[in-house]
Structures are given as C-alpha cells and as structure tokens.
Coordinates of C-alpha atoms and ligand atoms in Angstrom, one line a residue:
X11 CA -9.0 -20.1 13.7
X12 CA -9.0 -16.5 12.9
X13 CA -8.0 -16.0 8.9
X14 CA -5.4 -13.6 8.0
X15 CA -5.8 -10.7 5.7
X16 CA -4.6 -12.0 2.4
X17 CA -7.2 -15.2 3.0
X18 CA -9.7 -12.8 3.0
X19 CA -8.5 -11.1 -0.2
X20 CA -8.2 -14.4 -1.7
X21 CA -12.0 -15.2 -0.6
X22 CA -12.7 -12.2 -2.2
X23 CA -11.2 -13.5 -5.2
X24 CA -12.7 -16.3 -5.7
X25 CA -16.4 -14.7 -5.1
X26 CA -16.2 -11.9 -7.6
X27 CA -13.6 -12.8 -9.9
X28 CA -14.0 -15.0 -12.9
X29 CA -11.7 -17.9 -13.3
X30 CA -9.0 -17.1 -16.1
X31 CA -10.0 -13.3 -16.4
X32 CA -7.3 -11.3 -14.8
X33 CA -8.7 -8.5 -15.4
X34 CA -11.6 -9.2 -13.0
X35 CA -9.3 -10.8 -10.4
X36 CA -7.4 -7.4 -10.8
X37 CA -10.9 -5.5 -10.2
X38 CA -12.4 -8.2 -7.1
X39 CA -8.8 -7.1 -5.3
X40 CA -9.2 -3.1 -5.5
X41 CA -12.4 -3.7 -4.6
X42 CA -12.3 -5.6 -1.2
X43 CA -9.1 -3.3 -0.7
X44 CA -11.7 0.2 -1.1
X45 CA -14.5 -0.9 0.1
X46 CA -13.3 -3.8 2.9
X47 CA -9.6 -3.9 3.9
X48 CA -6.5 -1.9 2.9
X49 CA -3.7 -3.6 1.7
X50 CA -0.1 -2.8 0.3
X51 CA -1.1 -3.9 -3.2
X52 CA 0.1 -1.4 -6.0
X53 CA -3.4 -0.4 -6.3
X54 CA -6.1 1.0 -9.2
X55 CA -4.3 4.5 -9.9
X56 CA -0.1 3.4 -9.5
X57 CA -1.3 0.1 -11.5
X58 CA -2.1 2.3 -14.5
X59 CA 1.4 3.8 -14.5
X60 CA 3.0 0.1 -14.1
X61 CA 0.7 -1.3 -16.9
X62 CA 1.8 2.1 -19.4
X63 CA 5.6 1.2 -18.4
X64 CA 4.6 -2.6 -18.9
X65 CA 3.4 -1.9 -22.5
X66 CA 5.6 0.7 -23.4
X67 CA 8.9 -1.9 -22.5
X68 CA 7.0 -5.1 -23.8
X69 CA 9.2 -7.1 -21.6
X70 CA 10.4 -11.0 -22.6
X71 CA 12.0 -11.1 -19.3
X72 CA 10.8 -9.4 -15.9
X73 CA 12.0 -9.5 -12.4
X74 CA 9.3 -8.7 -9.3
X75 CA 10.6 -8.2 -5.5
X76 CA 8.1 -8.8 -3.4
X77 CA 4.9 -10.8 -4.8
X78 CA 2.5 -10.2 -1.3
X79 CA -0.7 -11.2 -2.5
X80 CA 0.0 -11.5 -6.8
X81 CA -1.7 -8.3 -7.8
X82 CA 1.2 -6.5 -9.2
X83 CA 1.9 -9.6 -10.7
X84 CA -0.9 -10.9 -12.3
X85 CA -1.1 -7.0 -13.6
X86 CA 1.9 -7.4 -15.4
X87 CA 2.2 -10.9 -16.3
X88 CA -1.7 -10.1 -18.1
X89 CA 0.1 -7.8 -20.3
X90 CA 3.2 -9.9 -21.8
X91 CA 3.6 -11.1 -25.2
X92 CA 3.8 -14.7 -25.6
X93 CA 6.6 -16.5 -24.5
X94 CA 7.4 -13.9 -21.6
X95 CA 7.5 -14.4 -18.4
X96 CA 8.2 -12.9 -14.9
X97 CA 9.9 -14.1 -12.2
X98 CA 9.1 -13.1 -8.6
X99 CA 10.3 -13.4 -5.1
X100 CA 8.4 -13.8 -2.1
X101 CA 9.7 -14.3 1.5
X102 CA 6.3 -15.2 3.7
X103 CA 5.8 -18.8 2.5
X104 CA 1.9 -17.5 3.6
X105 CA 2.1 -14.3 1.0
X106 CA 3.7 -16.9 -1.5
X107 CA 0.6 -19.5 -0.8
X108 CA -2.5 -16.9 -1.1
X109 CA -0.5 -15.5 -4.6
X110 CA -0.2 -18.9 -6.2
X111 CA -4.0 -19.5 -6.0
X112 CA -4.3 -15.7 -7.5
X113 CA -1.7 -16.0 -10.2
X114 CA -3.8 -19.7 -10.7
X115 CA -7.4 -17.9 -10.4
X116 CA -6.0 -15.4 -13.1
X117 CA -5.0 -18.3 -15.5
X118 CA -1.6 -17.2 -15.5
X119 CA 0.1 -20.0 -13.9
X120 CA 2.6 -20.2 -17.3
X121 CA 4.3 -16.9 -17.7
X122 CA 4.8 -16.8 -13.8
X123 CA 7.6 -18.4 -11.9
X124 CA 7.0 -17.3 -8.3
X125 CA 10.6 -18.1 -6.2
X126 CA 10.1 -18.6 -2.1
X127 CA 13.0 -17.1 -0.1
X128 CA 14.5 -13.5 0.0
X129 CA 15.9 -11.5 -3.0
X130 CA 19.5 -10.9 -1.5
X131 CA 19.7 -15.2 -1.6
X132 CA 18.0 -15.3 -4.8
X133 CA 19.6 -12.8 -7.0
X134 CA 22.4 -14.2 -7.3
X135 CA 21.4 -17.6 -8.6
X136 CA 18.9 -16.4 -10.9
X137 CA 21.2 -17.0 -13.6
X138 CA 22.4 -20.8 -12.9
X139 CA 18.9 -21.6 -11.8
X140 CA 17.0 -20.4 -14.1
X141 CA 18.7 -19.4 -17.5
X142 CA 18.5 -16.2 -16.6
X143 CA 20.7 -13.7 -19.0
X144 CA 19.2 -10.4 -18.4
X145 CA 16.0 -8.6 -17.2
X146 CA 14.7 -5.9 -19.5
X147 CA 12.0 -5.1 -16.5
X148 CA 12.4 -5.1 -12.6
X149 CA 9.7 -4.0 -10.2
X150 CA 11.4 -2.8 -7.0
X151 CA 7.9 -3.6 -4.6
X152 CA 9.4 -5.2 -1.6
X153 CA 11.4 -4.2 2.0
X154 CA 12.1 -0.5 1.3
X155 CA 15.9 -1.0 2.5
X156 CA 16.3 -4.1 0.4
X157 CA 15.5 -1.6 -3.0
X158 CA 19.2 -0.1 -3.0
X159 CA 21.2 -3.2 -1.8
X160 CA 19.4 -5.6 -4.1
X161 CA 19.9 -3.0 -7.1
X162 CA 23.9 -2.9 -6.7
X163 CA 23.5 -7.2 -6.5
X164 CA 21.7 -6.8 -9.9
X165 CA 24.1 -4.8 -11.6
X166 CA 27.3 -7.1 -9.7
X167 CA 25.4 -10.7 -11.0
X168 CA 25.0 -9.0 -14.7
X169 CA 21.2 -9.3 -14.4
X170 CA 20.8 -5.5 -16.1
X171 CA 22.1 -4.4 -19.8
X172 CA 21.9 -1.1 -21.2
X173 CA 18.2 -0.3 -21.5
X174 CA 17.3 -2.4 -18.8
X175 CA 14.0 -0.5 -17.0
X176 CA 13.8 -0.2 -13.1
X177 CA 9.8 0.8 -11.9
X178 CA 10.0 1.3 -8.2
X179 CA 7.1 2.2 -5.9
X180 CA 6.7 3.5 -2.6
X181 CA 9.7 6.0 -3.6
X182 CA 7.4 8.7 -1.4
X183 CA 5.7 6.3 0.9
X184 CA 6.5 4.5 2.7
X185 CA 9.4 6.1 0.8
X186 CA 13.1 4.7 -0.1
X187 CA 15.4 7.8 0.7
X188 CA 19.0 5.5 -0.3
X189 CA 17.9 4.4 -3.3
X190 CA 16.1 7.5 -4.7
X191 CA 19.8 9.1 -3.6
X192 CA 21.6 6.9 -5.8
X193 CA 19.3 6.0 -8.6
X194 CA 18.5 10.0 -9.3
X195 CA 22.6 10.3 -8.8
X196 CA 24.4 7.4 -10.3
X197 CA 26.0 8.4 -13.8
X198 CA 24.3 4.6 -14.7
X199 CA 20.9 5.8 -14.7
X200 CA 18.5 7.8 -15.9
X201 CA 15.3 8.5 -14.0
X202 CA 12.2 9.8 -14.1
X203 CA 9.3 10.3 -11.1
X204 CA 5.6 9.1 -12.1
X205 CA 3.6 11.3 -9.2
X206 CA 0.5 9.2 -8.0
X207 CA -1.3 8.6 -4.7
X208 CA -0.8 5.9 -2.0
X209 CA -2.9 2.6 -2.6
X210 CA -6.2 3.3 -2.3
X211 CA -5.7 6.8 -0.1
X212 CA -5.4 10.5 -1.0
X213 CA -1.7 10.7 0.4
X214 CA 1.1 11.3 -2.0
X215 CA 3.4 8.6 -3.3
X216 CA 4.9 7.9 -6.8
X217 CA 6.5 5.9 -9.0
X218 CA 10.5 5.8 -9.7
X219 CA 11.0 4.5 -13.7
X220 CA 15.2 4.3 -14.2
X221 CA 16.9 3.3 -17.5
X222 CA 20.3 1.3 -16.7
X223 CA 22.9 2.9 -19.2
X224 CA 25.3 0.1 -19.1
Ligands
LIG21 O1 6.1 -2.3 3.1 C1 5.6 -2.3 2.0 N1 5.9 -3.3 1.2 C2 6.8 -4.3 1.6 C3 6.4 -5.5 0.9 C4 6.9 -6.7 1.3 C5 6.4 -7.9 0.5 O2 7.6 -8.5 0.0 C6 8.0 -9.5 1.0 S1 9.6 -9.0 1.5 C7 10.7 -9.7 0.5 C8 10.4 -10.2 -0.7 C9 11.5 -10.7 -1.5 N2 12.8 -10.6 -1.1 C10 13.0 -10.1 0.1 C11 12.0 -9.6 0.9 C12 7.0 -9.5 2.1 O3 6.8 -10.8 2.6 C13 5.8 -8.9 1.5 O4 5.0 -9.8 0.8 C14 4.6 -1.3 1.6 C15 4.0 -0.5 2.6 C16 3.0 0.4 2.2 N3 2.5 1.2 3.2 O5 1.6 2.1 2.9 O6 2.8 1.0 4.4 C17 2.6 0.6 0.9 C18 3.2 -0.2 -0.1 O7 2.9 -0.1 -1.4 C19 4.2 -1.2 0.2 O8 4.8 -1.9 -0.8
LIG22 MG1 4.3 -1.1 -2.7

C-alpha cells in the first residue's frame, strides 16, 4: 500500500539521523524536505528564529498547536532546561503516530507530552488533566482559523500570565489575517514581526512573537 508523506519523512529519519541526537533528526528532516518532498514543517531558516525565542524565554512550561510530523517540537523541546516540558496537540491520529517515533528517535520522549484530539477540546482541560497553571511559551503552528479562537480560550481558561510569549507562524503564509488583527491591536499584547521565508521556498512569510500583558 502506497505510504503517505510523513512515512517517508520518518524513513528518512531513521536512515540519516542518529538515535538520541536531535539535532541530526532536525537536519535528516530539512533535508528530505529540500532535496525530496516539501512539507509544512517550520523549516531550517523560521526554526532559527523559534530556537532564539526558545532560548531567549527559557521556558518551564510550553504549549504547541499542531505537532504534524514533531519537528517544531523536537526543536524546541532539544532546547529546554531540565525539568521542562512541552505539551502539544495533534488532531490526525496518523501525524500524532509518525511524531511519536520522531520525538522517540530524538530521545526526547520525557520532556514531551504529545495530546491526540483538537486544541479547542483540549484547552480547556489542560489544567485538570495535566497540572497545568500557566504557559510561559505557546507556538501557534496549526489550522490558521483555530490561531485567534484558541488564543481568546487561552486567556478565558487562565492558561497565559503577564509575560506569557506567543510565537506564531504562517502570519504571511498561508497567513492568519484575524489574529494578526487582534494580536497587533489588543491593549493585552505586545507584538513584534520576525520577517523570514516560507519553509524551504523563497516566498515571504514570518514569524508573529506577542507578550501577554496581563
Ligand atoms: O496549514 C498549515 N498548517 C496547518 C497544520 C496543521 C497541523 O495541525 C493539525 S490541526 C490541529 C491540531 C491541534 N488542534 C487542532 C487542529 C493537523 O493535523 C496538522 O498536523 C501550514 C501550511 C503551509 N503552507 O505553505 O501551505 C505552511 C505551514 O507552515 C503550515 O503550518
Ligand atoms: Mg507552519
């Protein structure tokens, strides 16, 4: 039977990445992704904005929406202190299987808890679930039209505190229109626009970092 797309990343994965070394599981996926397949990964040149952001917050909690494939998340979860971790959602139970085995290729099955099912359901029991108090990272990577919706359910469940960093991408392309609207508008915010490229092409996109005032 015909293999889908993130098999074949995976594949990839597992013949050029060493076991335990993010950093070359991180490399074996940009690869495939230039010189094989495209994909929606975060990519070589947005990933070195999300790692600055990462370093710069050094982050004991972190939210992801949207896992696809683990590369965002194994990019962040490689740069966490100790005792940090990152939660992410993922709603394709087949995205959610191909990331487990990267996020377990990477050796970084402990500071990830990936959740099945969609961020609008899962937002709201993040606290009761999980111990959740607050986030002082989230990374905004899934449906474009969830980023706006699922930002006003953060700050209604309590999941945000003053200082509490937002890193969206896409804000260019595919582009989220709503939220840039309201993030670059709300009194609650403060935001700034990281210009970059789209994954792997020469077209623009860019990175939207908001602090949540409180
Ligand atoms: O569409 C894009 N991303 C949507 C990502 C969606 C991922 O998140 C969940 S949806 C979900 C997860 C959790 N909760 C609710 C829904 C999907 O199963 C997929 O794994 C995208 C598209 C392009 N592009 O060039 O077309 C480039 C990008 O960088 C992109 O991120
Ligand atoms: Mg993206």
């Amino acid at each position: 039977t015909q293999s889908t797309r993130p098999q074949r990343m995976l594949a990839a994965v597992h013949n050029n990445a060493t076991r335990g070394d993010p950093r070359s599981v991180v490399k074996a996926i940009d690869q495939f992704c230039r010189q094989k397949e495209w994909a929606m990964n975060i990519g070589d040149e947005k990933g070195c904005i999300l790692d600055s952001v990462v370093s710069e917050v050094n982050p004991a909690m972190v939210l992801e929406l949207g896992t696809y494939c683990g590369y965002s998340t194994v990019r962040i979860a490689s740069q966490l202190p100790p005792h940090a971790k990152i939660i992410t959602l993922e709603f394709n139970p087949q995205n959610a299987a191909v990331a487990r085995q990267i996020i377990a290729w990477a050796g970084l099955g402990e500071k990830i808890k990936l959740i099945e099912g969609s961020s609008g359901d899962w937002i709201p029991k993040l606290k009761e679930q999980f111990g959740v108090d607050t986030f002082d990272l989230v990374f905004l990577d899934h449906w474009k039209d969830r980023y706006l919706p699922d930002t006003k359910l953060m700050e209604e469940c309590g999941l945000l505190r003053k200082g509490s960093i937002l890193l969206a991408d896409n804000v260019i392309c595919p582009g989220t229109p709503e939220y840039l609207e309201y993030i670059r508008n709300s009194p609650r915010y403060k935001s700034q626009y990281f210009k970059s490229h789209l994954e792997y092409t020469r077209v623009e996109d860019g990175l939207e970092k908001s602090i949540f005032l409180g």
